[in-house]
XYZ file of C-alpha atoms in Angstrom:
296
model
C -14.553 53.649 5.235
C -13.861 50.497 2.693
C -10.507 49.911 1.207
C -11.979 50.715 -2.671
C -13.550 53.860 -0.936
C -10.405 55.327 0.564
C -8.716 54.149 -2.778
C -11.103 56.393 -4.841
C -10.577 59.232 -2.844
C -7.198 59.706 -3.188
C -7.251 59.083 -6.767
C -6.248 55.326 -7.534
C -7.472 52.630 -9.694
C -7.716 49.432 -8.233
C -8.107 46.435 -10.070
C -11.830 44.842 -10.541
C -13.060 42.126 -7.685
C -12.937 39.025 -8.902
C -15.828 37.279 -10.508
C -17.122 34.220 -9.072
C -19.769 33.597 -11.655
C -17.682 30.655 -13.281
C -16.242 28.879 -10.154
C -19.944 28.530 -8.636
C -21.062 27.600 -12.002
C -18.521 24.571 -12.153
C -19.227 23.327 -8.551
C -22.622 23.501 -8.929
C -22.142 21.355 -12.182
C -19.468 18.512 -10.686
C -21.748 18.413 -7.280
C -25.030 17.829 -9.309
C -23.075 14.686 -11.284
C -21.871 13.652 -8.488
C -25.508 13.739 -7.272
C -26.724 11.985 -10.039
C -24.284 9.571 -10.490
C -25.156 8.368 -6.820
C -28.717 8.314 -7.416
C -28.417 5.734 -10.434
C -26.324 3.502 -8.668
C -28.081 0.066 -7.533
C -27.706 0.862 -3.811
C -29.907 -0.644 -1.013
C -29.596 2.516 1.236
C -32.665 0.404 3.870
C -29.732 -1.776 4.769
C -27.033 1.089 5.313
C -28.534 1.153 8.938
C -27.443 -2.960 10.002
C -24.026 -2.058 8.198
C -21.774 -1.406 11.273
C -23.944 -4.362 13.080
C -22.572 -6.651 10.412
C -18.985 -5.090 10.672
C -18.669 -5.525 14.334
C -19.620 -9.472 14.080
C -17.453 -10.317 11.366
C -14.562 -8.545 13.169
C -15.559 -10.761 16.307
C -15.267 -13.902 14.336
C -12.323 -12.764 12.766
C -10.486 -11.503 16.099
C -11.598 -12.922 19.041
C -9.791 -15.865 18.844
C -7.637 -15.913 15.728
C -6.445 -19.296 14.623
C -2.582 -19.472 15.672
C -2.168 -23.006 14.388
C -1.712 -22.021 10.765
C 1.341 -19.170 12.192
C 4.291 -21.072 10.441
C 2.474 -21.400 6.778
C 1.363 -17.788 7.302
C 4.649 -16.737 7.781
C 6.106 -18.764 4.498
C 3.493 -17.055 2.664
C 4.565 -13.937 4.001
C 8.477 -14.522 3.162
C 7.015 -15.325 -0.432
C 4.973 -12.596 -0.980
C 8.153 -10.348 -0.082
C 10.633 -12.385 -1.997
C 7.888 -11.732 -5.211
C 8.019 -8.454 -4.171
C 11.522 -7.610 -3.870
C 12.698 -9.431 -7.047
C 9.639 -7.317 -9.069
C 11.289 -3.908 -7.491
C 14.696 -4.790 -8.749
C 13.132 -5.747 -12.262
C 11.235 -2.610 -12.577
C 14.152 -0.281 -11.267
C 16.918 -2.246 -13.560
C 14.464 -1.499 -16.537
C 12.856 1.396 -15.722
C 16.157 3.823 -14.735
C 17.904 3.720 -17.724
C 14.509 3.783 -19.932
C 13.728 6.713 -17.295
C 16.929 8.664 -18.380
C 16.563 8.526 -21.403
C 12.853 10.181 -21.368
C 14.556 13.257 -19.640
C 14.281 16.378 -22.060
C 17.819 17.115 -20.451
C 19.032 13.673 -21.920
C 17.292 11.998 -24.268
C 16.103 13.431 -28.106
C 12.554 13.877 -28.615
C 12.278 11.303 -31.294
C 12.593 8.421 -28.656
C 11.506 10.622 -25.364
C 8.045 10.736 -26.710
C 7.532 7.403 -27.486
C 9.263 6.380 -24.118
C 6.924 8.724 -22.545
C 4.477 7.423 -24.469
C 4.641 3.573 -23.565
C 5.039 4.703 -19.786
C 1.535 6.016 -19.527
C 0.518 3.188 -21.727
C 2.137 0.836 -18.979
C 0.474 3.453 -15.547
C -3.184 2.788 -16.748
C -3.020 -0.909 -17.012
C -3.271 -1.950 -13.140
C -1.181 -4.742 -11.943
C -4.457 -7.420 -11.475
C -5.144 -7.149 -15.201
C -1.093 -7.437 -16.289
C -0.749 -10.935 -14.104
C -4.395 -11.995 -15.502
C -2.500 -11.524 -19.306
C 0.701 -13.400 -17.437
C -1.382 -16.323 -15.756
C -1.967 -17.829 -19.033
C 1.724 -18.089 -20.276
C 3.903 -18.726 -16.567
C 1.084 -20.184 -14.747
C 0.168 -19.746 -11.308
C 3.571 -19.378 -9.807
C 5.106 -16.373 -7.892
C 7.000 -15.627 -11.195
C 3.941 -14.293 -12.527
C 3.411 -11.734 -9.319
C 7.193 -11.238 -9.303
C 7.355 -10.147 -13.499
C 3.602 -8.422 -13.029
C 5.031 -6.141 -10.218
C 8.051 -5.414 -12.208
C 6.004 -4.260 -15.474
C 3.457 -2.617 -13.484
C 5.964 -0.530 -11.944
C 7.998 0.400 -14.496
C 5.215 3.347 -15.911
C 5.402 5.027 -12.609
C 8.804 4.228 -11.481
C 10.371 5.832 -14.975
C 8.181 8.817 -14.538
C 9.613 9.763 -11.322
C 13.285 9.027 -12.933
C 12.805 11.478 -15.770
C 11.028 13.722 -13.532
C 14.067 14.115 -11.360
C 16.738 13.933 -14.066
C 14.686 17.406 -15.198
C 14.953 18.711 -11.833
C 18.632 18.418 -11.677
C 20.031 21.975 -11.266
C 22.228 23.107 -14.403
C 25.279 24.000 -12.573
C 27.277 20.494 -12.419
C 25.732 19.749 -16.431
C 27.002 23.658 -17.773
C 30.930 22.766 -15.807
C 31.003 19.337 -18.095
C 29.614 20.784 -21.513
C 32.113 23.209 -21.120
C 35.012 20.619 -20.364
C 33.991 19.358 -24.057
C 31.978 16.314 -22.004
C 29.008 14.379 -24.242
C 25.718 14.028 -23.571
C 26.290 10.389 -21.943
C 29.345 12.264 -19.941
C 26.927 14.659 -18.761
C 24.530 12.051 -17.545
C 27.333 10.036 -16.070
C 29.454 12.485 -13.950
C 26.969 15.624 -13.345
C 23.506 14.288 -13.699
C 23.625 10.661 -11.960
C 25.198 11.908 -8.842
C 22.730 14.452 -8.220
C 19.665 12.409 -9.073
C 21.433 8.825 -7.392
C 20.011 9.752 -3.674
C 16.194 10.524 -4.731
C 16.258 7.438 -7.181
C 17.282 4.999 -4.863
C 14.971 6.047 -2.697
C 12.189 5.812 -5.073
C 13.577 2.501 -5.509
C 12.715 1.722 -2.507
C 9.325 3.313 -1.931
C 8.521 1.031 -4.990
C 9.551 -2.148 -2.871
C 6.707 -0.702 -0.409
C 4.172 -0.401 -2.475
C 4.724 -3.769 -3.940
C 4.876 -5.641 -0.437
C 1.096 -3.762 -0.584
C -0.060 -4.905 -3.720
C 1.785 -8.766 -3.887
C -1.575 -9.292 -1.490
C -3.766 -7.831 -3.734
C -1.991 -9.774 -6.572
C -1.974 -13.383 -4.451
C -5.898 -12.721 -4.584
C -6.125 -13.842 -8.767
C -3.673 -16.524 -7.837
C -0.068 -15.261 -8.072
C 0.992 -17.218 -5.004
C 2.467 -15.874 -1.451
C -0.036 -14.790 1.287
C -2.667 -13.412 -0.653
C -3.921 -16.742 -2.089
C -3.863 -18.103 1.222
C -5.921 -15.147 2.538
C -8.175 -15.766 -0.479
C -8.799 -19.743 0.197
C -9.433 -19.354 3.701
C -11.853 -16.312 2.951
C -13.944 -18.650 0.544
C -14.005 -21.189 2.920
C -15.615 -18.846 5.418
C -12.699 -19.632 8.153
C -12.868 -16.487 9.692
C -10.557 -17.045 12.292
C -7.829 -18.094 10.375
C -8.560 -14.881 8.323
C -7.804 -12.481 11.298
C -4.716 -14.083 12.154
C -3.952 -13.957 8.272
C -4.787 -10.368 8.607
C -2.468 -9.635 11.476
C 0.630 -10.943 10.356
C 0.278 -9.211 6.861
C -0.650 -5.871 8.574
C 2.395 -6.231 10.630
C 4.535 -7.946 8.005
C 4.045 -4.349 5.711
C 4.498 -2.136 8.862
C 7.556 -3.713 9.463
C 8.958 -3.529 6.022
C 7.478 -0.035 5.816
C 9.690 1.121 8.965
C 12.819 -0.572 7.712
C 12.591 1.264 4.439
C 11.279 3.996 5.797
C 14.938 4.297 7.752
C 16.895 3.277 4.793
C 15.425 5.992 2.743
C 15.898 8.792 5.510
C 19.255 7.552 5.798
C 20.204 7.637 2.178
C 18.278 11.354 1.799
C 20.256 12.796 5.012
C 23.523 11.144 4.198
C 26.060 9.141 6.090
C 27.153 10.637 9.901
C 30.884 11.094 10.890
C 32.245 11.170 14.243
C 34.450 14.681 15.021
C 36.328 14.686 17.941
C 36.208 18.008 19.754
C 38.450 19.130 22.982
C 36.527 21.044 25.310
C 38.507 24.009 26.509
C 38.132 23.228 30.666
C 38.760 20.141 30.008
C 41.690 17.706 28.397
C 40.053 14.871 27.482
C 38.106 14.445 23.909
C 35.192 14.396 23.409
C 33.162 12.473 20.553
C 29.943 14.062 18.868
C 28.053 12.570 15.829
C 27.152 14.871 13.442
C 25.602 14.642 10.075
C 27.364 15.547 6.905
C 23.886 17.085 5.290
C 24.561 19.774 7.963
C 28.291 20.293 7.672
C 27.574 20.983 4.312
């Protein structure tokens, strides 16, 4: 005996089964534009079969034997491209946490939140290659330009996820210093900022991540550091200096990623103390580290 049956018989009204009329209507509808849009596109699918063919002997010319010779200007590059984008993470955090702040519906009134909010998306749909295309023609075809197009580029996203976790704040700490007779800029200063100060530093430095990522992309339209070099010696069909190009930047981020990584972790967990516990058998002390995340 069903469920509804059993129901029925004892006298209950159960609610209706769900129609799925509409849902298979819509995915239907997105799978035959996706269908369509793939049909119209200028592919040669006769050459999709010598694809991984092709893959596998580039890869050979590119790693087989890299070129080690060009190691020490590969490494320059490197230190450039993270210098560029280290100095664009500070520029886009200086500008975009106190801009960020002020967005927050908890902070900031809503005649200049909107327009902050505004001039943030503005800023998230122009991608970084098309803000140091506008730069190249006033600074040139420097580092400065990656360094200033990193720090623009990330200011859209960066204040987002400041205003986003002012929001989140709990009330608690903000309630205790409206009460005191505290302002709205004494709020944000003593109950607001120490709450949010962990999760925006580390979003500070999640944003030096992604910019060690994309200073390559942006050294590819001529912004200097290892992605122009990558870009010459692509052109000129060196393919072995390529791979070796390829392994110290692919190494170079995973680095940087892990070292971040651990500073971030660190800053979310909190520092550790050492407490100094005597065993009861036993007279001598003993030390244990402990974190104070889970002493609290």
């Amino acid at each position: 005996m069903s469920l509804f049956t059993s129901a029925h018989a004892i006298g209950l009204d159960l609610p209706r089964r769900p129609s799925r009329v509409v849902p298979t209507i819509v995915t239907v509808i997105v799978g035959v534009v996706i269908l369509a849009a793939a049909a119209g596109l200028p592919i040669p699918w006769d050459d999709l079969g010598s694809l991984p063919g092709q893959v596998a002997h580039y890869l050979g010319l590119m790693f087989a034997a890299p070129n080690w010779e060009m190691l020490s200007q590969a490494l320059f590059e490197t230190w450039r491209s993270i210098s560029m984008a280290w100095i664009g993470a500070i520029g886009c955090v200086v500008v975009s946490i106190p801009l960020g702040m002020l967005a927050a519906s908890n902070v900031g009134p809503v005649w200049l939140r909107l327009p902050l909010r505004g001039v943030f998306a503005v800023i998230r749909a122009i991608p970084e290659v098309i803000i140091a295309l506008l730069l190249l023609t006033v600074t040139g075809l420097t580092p400065f330009t990656g360094a200033l197009a990193l720090a623009i580029a990330g200011i859209g996203t960066q204040a987002k996820w400041v205003y986003e976790t002012i929001e989140s704040v709990q009330e608690g700490a903000s309630e205790a210093v409206r009460a005191a007779g505290g302002s709205t800029a004494e709020v944000t200063r003593w109950a607001l900022w120490p709450a949010a100060a962990p999760a925006l530093l580390s979003f500070a430095l999640y944003r030096f991540e992604i910019n060690i990522r994309t200073s390559a992309v942006l050294g590819l339209v001529g912004a200097g550091g290892i992605g122009s070099m990558l870009a010459n010696y692509t052109n000129f069909r060196q393919w072995d200096t390529v791979g070796m190009l390829l392994i110290v930047v692919v190494l170079a981020t995973m680095l940087m990623d892990a070292i971040s990584g651990a500073i971030r972790r660190r800053i979310m967990r909190g520092p550790r103390v050492r407490v100094i516990r005597t065993p009861q058998k036993s007279s001598a002390p003993r030390e244990e580290s402990i974190d104070v995340a889970r002493v609290r």
